[in-house]
Coordinates of C-alpha atoms in Angstrom, one line a residue:
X1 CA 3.7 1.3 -3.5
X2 CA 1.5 -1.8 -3.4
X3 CA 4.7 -4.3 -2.3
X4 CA 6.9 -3.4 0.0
X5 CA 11.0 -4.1 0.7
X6 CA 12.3 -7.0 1.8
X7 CA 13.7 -5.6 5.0
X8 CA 13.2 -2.6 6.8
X9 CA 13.2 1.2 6.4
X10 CA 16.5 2.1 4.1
X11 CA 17.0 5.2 2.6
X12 CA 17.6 5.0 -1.1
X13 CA 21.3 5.6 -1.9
X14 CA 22.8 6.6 -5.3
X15 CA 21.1 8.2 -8.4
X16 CA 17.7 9.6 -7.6
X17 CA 15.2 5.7 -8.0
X18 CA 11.7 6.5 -9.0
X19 CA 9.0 3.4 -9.0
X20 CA 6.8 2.5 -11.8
X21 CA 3.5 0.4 -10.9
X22 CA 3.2 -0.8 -14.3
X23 CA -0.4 -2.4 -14.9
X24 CA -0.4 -4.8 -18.1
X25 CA -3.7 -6.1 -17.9
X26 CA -4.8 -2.3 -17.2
X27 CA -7.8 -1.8 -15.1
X28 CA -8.9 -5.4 -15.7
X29 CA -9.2 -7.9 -13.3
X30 CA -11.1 -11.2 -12.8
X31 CA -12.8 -10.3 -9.0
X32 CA -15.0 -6.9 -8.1
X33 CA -14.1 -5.6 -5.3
X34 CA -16.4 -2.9 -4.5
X35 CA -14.3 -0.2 -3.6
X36 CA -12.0 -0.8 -6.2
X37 CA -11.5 2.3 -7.8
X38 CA -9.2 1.1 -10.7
X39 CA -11.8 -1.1 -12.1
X40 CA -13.9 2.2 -13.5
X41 CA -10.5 3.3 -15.3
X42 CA -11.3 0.9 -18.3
X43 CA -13.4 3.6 -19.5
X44 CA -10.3 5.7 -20.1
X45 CA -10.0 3.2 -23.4
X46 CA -12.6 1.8 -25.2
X47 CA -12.4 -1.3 -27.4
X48 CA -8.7 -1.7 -25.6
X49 CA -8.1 -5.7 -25.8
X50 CA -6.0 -4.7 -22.0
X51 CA -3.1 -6.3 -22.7
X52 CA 0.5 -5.0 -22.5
X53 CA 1.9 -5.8 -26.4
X54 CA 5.5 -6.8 -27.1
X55 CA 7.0 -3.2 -27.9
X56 CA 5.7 -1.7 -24.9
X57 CA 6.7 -4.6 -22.7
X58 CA 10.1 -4.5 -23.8
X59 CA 10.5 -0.4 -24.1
X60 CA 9.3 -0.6 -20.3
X61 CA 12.3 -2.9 -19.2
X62 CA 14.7 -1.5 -21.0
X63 CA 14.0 1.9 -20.2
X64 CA 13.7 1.4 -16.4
X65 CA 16.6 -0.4 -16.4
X66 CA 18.6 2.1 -18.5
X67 CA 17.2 5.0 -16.6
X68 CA 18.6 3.5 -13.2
X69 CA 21.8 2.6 -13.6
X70 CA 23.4 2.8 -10.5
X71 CA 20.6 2.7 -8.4
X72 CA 21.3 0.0 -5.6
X73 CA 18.4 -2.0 -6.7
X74 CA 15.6 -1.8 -10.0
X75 CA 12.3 -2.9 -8.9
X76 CA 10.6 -4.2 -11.8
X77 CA 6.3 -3.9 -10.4
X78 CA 3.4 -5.4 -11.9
X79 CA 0.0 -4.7 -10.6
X80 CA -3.7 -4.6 -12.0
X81 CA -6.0 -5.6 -12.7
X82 CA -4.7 -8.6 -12.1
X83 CA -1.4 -9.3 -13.6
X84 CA -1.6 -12.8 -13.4
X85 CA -4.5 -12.9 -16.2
X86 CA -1.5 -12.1 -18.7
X87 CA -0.2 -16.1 -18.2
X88 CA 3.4 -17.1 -17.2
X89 CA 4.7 -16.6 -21.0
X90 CA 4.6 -13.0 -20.3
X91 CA 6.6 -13.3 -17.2
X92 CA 8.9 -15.6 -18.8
X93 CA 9.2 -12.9 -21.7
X94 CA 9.8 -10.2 -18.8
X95 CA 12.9 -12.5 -17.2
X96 CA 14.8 -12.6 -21.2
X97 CA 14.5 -8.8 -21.6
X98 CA 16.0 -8.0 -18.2
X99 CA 19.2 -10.2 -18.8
X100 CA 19.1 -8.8 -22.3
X101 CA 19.2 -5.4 -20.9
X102 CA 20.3 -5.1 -17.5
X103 CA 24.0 -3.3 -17.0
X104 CA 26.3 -6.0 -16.0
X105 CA 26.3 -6.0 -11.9
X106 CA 22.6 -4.7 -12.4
X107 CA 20.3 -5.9 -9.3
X108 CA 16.5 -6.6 -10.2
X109 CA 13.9 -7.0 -7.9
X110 CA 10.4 -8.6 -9.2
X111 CA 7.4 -7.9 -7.8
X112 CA 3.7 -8.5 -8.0
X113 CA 0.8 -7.1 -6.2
X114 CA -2.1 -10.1 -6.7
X115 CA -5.4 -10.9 -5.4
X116 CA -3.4 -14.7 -5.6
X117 CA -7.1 -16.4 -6.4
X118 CA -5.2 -17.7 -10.3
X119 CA -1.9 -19.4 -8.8
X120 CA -1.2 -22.7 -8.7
X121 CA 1.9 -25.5 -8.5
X122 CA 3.4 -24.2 -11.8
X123 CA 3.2 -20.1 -11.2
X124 CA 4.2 -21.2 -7.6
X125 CA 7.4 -22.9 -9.1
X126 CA 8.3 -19.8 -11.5
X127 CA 7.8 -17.6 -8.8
X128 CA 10.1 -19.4 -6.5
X129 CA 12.3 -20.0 -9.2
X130 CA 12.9 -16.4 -10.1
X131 CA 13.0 -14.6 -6.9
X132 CA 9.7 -12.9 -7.2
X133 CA 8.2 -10.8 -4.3
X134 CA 5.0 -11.0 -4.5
X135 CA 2.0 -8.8 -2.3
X136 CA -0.9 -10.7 -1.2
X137 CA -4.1 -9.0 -1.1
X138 CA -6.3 -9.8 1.6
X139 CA -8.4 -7.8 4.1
X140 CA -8.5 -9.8 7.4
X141 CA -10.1 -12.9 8.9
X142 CA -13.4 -14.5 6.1
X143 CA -15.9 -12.0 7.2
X144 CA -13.6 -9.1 7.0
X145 CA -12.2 -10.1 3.7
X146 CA -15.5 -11.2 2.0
X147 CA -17.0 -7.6 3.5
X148 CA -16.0 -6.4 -0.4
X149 CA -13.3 -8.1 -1.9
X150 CA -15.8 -10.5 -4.2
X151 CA -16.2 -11.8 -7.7
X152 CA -17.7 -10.6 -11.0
X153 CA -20.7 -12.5 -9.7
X154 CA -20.7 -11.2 -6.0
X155 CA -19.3 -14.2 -4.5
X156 CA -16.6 -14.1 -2.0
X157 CA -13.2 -14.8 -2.5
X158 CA -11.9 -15.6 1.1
X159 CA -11.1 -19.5 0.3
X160 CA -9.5 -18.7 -3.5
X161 CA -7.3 -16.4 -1.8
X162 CA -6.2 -18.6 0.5
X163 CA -5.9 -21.7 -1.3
X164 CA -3.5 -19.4 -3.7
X165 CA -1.1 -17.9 -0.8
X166 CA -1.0 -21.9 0.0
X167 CA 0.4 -22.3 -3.1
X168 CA 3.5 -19.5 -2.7
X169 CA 3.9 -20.8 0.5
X170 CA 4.0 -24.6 -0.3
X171 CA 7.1 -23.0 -3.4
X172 CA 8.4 -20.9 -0.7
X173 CA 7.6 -17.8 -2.3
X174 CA 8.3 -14.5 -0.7
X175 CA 5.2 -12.5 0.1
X176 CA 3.8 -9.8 1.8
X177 CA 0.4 -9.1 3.0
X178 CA -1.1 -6.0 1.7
X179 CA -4.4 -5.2 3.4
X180 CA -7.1 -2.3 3.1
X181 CA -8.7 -0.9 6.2
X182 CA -12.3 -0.2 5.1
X183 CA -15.4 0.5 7.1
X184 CA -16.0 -3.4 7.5
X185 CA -12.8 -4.2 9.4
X186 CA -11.3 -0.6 10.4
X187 CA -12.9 -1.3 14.0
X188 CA -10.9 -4.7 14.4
X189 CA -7.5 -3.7 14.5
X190 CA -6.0 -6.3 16.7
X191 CA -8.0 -9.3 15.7
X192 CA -6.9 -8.5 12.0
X193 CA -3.0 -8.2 12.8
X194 CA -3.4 -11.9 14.8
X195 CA -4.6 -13.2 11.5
X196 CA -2.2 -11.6 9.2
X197 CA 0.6 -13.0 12.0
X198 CA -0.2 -16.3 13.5
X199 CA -3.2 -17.3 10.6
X200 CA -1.4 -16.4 7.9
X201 CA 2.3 -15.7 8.6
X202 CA 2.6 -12.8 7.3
X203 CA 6.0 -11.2 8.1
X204 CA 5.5 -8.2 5.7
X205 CA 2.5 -6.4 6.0
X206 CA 1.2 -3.0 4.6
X207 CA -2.2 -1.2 5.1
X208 CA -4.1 0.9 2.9
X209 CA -7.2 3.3 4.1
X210 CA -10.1 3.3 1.6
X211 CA -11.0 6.5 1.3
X212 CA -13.8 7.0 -1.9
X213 CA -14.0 10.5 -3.0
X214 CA -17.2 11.9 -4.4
X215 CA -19.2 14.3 -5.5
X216 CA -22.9 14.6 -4.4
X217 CA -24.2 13.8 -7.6
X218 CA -22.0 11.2 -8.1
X219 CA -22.0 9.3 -4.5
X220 CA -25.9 7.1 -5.4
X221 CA -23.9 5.6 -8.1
X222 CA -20.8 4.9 -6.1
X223 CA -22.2 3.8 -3.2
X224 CA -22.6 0.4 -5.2
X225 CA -19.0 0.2 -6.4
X226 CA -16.5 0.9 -9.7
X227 CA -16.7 -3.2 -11.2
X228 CA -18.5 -4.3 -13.4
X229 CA -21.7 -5.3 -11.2
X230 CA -22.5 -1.7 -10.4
X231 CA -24.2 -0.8 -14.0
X232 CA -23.5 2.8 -14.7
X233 CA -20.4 3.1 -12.8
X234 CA -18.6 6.6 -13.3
X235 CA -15.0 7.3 -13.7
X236 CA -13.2 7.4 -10.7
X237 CA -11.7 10.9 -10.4
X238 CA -10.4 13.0 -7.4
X239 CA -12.9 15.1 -7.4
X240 CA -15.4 15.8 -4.7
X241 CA -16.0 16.1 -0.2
X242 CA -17.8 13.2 0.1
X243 CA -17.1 9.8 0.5
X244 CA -18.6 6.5 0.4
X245 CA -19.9 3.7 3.2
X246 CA -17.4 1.4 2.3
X247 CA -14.9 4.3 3.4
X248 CA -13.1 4.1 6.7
X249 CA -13.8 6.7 9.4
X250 CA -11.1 9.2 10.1
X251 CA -10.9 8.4 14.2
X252 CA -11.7 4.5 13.2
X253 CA -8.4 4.5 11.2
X254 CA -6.4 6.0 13.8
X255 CA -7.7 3.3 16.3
X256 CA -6.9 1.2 13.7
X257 CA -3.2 1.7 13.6
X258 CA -3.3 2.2 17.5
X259 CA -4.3 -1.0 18.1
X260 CA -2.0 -2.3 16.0
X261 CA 0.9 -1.0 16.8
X262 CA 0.3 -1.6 20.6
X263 CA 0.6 -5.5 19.5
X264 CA 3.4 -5.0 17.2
X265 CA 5.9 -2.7 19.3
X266 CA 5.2 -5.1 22.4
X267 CA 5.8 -8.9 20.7
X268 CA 6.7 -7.9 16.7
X269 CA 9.6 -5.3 16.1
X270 CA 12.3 -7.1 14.1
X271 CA 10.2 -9.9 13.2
X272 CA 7.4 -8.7 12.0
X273 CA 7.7 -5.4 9.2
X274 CA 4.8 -3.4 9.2
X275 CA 5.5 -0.5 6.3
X276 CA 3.2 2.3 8.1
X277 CA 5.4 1.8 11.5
X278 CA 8.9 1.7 9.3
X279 CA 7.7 4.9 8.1
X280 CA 7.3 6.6 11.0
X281 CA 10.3 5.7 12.9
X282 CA 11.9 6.5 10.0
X283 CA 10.7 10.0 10.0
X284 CA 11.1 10.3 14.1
X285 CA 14.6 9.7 12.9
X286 CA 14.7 13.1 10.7
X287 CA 14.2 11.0 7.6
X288 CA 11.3 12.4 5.7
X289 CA 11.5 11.2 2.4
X290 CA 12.0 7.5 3.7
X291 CA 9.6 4.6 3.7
X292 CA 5.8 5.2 2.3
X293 CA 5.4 7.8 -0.3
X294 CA 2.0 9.3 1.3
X295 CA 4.3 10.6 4.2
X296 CA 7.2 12.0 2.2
X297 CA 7.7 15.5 2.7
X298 CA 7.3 16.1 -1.4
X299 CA 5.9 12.9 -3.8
X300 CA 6.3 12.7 -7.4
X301 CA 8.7 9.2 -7.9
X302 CA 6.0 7.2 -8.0
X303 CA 4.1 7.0 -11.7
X304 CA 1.6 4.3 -13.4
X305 CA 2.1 2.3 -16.4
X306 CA -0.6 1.9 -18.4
X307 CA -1.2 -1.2 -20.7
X308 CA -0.6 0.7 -23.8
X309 CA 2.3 2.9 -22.6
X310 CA 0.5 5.8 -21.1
X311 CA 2.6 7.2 -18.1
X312 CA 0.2 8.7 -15.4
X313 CA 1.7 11.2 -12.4
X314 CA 0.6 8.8 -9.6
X315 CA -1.4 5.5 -9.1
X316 CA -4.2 7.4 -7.9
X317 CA -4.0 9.8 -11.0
X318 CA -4.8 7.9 -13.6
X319 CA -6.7 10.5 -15.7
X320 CA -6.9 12.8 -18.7
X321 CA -4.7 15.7 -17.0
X322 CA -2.5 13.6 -15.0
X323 CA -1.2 11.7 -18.3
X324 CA 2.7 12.4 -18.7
X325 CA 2.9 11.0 -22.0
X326 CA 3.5 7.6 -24.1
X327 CA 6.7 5.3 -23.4
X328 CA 6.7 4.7 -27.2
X329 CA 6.2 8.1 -28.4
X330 CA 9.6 9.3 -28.2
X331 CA 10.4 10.1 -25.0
X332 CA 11.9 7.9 -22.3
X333 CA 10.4 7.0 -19.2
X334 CA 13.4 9.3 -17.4
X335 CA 12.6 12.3 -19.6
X336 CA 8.5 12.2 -18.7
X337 CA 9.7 11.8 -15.1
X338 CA 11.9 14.4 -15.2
X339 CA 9.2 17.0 -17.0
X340 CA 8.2 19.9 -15.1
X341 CA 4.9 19.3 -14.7
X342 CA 5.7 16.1 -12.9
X343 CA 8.3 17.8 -10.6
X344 CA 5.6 20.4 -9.9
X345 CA 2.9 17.5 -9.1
X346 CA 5.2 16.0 -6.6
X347 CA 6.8 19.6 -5.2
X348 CA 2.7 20.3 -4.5
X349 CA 2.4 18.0 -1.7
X350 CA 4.6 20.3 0.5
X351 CA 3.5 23.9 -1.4
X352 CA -0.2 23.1 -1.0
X353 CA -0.1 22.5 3.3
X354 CA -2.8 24.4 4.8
X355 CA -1.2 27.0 7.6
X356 CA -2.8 24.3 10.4
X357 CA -0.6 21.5 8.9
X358 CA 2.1 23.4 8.9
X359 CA 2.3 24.4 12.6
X360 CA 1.0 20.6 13.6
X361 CA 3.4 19.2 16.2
X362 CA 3.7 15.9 14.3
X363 CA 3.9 17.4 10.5
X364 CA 7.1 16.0 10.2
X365 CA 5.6 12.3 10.7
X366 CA 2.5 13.2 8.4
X367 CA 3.0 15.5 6.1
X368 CA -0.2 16.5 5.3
X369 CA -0.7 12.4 3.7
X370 CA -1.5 12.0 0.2
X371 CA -3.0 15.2 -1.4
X372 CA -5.6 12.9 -3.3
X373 CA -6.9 12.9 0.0
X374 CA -7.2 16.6 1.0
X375 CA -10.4 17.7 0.6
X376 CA -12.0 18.5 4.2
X377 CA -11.6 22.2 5.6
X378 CA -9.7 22.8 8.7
X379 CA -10.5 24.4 11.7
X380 CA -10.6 27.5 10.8
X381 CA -12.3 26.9 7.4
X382 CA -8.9 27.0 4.8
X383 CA -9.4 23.7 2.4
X384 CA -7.0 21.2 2.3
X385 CA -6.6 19.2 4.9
X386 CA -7.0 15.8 5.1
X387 CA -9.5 13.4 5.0
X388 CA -7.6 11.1 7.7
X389 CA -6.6 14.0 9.9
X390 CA -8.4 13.4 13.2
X391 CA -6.6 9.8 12.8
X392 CA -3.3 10.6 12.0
X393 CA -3.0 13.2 14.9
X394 CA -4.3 10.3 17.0
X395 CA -1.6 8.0 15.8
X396 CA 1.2 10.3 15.6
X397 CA 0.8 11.3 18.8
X398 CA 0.0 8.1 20.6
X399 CA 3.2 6.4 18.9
X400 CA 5.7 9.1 20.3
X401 CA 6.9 8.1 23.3
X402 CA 7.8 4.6 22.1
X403 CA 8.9 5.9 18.4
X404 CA 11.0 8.3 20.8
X405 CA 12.7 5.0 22.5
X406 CA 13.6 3.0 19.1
X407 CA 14.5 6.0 17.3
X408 CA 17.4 6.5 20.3
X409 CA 18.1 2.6 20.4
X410 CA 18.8 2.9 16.7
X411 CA 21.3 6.6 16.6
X412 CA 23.5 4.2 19.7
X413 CA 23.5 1.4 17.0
X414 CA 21.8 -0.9 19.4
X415 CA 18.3 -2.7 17.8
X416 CA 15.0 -1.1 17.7
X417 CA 14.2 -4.3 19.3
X418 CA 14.9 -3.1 22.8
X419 CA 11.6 -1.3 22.3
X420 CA 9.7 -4.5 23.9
X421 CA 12.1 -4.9 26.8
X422 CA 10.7 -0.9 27.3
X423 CA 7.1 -2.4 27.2
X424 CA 7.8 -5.8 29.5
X425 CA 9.0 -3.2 32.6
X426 CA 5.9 -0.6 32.0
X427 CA 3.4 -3.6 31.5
X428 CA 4.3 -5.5 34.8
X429 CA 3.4 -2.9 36.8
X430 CA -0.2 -2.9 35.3
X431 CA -3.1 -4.5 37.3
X432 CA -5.5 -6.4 34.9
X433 CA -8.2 -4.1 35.2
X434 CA -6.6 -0.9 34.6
X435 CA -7.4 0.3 31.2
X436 CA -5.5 -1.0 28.5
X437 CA -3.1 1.5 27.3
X438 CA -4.8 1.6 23.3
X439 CA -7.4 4.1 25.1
X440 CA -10.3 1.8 23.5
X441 CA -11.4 1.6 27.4
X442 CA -11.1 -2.1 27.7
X443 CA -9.5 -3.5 30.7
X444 CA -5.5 -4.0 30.1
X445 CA -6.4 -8.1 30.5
X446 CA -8.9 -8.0 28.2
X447 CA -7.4 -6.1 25.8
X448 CA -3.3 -5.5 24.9
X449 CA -3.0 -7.4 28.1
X450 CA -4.0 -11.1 27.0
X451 CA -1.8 -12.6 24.1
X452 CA -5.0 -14.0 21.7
X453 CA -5.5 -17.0 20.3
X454 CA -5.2 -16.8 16.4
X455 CA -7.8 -15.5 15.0
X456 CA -8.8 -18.2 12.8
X457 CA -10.2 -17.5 9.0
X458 CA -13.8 -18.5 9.7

């Protein structure tokens, strides 16, 4: 899920909720981000104008709604692409069939995941307007963000995307950061949180590791990227062992989320949400199928929309044998969720655990992560496991003590925010040149120890 609550880890109540990441503009999309993945799905339909028509629009309100009565809230989602290259009549058109459709007493929730370089004054005032939650992308400071995130013509993007977050926050739009961790920024943890914080003000923020499968004879041609600079792109599938430069590093993106989270647990918790951290207090609270679905003990509740109507098993699935079936073709959106084979997809993630997963003192945390990702060996040679491993056992593992602490503040119904109290006592003792407690070997006052400056976007 690309945009994230608007507070923090809740477990869902009621019927059982499932999301839909619909994608009316498909796989198209006005930048190029190299390791954009989505942007080779086009291929999946030829001559395809990539735009959501009327009946499919309104068959995919009317049958989310319909199928979630009684759920505490509906999020309607719109991703890409770029969902904004569909123009505020669609939007508009999206608003008159939720009131024509919603049960009375019915809470919506409207999202949008954009790269924000389209917005202006008037989206800005619609968005405000109508309540929209809308994600952000943007991968760190200029030189972070501009690392891949560019245009059709390889440009960067750094100043459209912030002149356009000016705009939501000028309307006083609610929005979320959502940042990848690549192999550009994955070793600038800290500097990157400061930006998204005291740059940016970013209150909401959720990270995503690139990681590019490959085969061998595929990775020459991915190695330039899935838009439409790269020539003969393939089809992004999940197939292959290898992976990409523009991939992060297992151990980088477990230093990644270290460093982070020393930051965040010390000056942040309760004002600052950061999904991956929800998560995982949420699951050292015996919650496992809380927060971010690549933890969840089993997956499955989270499909794609395609443009036409094609339902896909997962985001990342968006191929031939992952395709559910059509919204229009005479089955509901609740029935294709409900099919076996989707059941099975999502039961999977829990059946498929290699023996070393399961006897990993912090499965319960991980869960093996997202099986689109489990394609290294482990130890003793059984496939499987994932490619992130090494930095999820590093994170896990790192976080318990403190996770330990604000999972017991919580159970006493006292706020997790007592957790930096528990830092201010540990971190007066330190001297400034012991190491700093991230393990980067950095002296504590040059490190964790010294509140930064902001980080500034140049």
């Amino acid at each position: 899920m690309s945009v994230g609550a608007r507070s923090g880890v809740a477990p869902l109540t009621g019927p059982r909720a499932f999301h839909v990441m619909s994608k009316p503009t498909g796989a198209i999309c006005n930048l190029d981000c190299e390791y954009c993945f989505f942007l080779s799905k086009d291929e999946l339909y030829p001559g395809s104008g990539f735009r959501m028509p009327p009946d499919i629009h309104e068959a995919y309100i009317a049958q989310l709604l319909a199928a979630q009565r009684g759920v505490d809230e509906v999020v309607v989602a719109f991703q890409g692409g770029e969902p904004t290259m569909m123009g505020l009549d669609f939007f508009r058109r999206t608003l008159e069939l939720e009131r024509q459709y919603a049960a009375p007493g019915q809470r919506i929730l409207n999202t949008m995941q954009t790269n924000a370089t389209l917005l202006d004054d008037e989206w800005g005032a619609f968005l405000k307007e109508n309540d929209f939650l809308v994600g952000v992308s943007i991968d760190g400071p200029r030189a972070m963000h501009d690392a891949f995130r560019v245009d059709k013509g390889g440009k960067p993007t750094f100043d459209r995307v912030i002149r356009g977050l000016d705009v939501l926050k000028r309307h006083g739009v609610d929005w979320n950061a959502l940042t990848t961790v690549n192999s550009a920024n994955g070793d600038h943890g800290l500097q990157l949180y400061r930006f998204l914080r005291d740059d940016l003000g970013a209150t909401f923020v959720q990270v995503i590791p690139i990681v590019e499968r490959v085969t061998a004879e595929l990775l020459p041609l991915a190695q330039s990227g899935w838009g439409s600079r790269a020539g003969d792109r393939p089809l992004y599938r999940q197939e292959g062992d290898l992976v990409t430069h523009r991939t992060v590093g297992a151990a980088q993106y477990g230093r990644f989320l270290i460093d982070v989270f020393e930051e965040w647990a010390r000056h942040d918790v309760g004002d600052v949400f950061v999904s991956m951290f929800d998560t995982a207090l949420a699951h050292w609270m015996g919650m496992d199928q809380v927060g971010l679905c690549v933890h969840a003990r089993t997956c499955g509740d989270a499909v794609a929309l395609e443009h036409n109507g094609d339902l896909y098993s997962c985001d990342h699935y968006v191929e031939p044998g992952y395709l559910l079936g059509n919204i229009a073709d005479g089955r509901t959106m609740l029935e294709l969720v409900n099919l076996p084979q989707q059941r099975a997809f999502g039961q999977a993630k829990l059946d498929t655990l290699p023996d070393y997963c399961r006897s990993c003192d912090v499965r319960f945390a991980c869960n093996g992560g997202c099986p689109k990702d489990r394609f290294t060996t482990t130890p003793d040679g059984e496939p499987g496991l994932h490619y992130l491993c090494q930095g999820y056992q590093g994170f896990f593992r790192h976080v318990d003590g403190p996770m330990r602490v604000m999972a017991d503040l919580v159970r006493r119904g006292r706020d997790a925010t007592g957790i930096r109290e528990w830092y201010s006592v540990r971190d007066a003792k330190r001297s400034p040149d012991q190491p700093c407690t991230c393990a980067n070997g950095k002296p504590w006052a040059q490190c964790h120890g010294a509140r930064g400056e902001p980080a500034h976007s140049g």
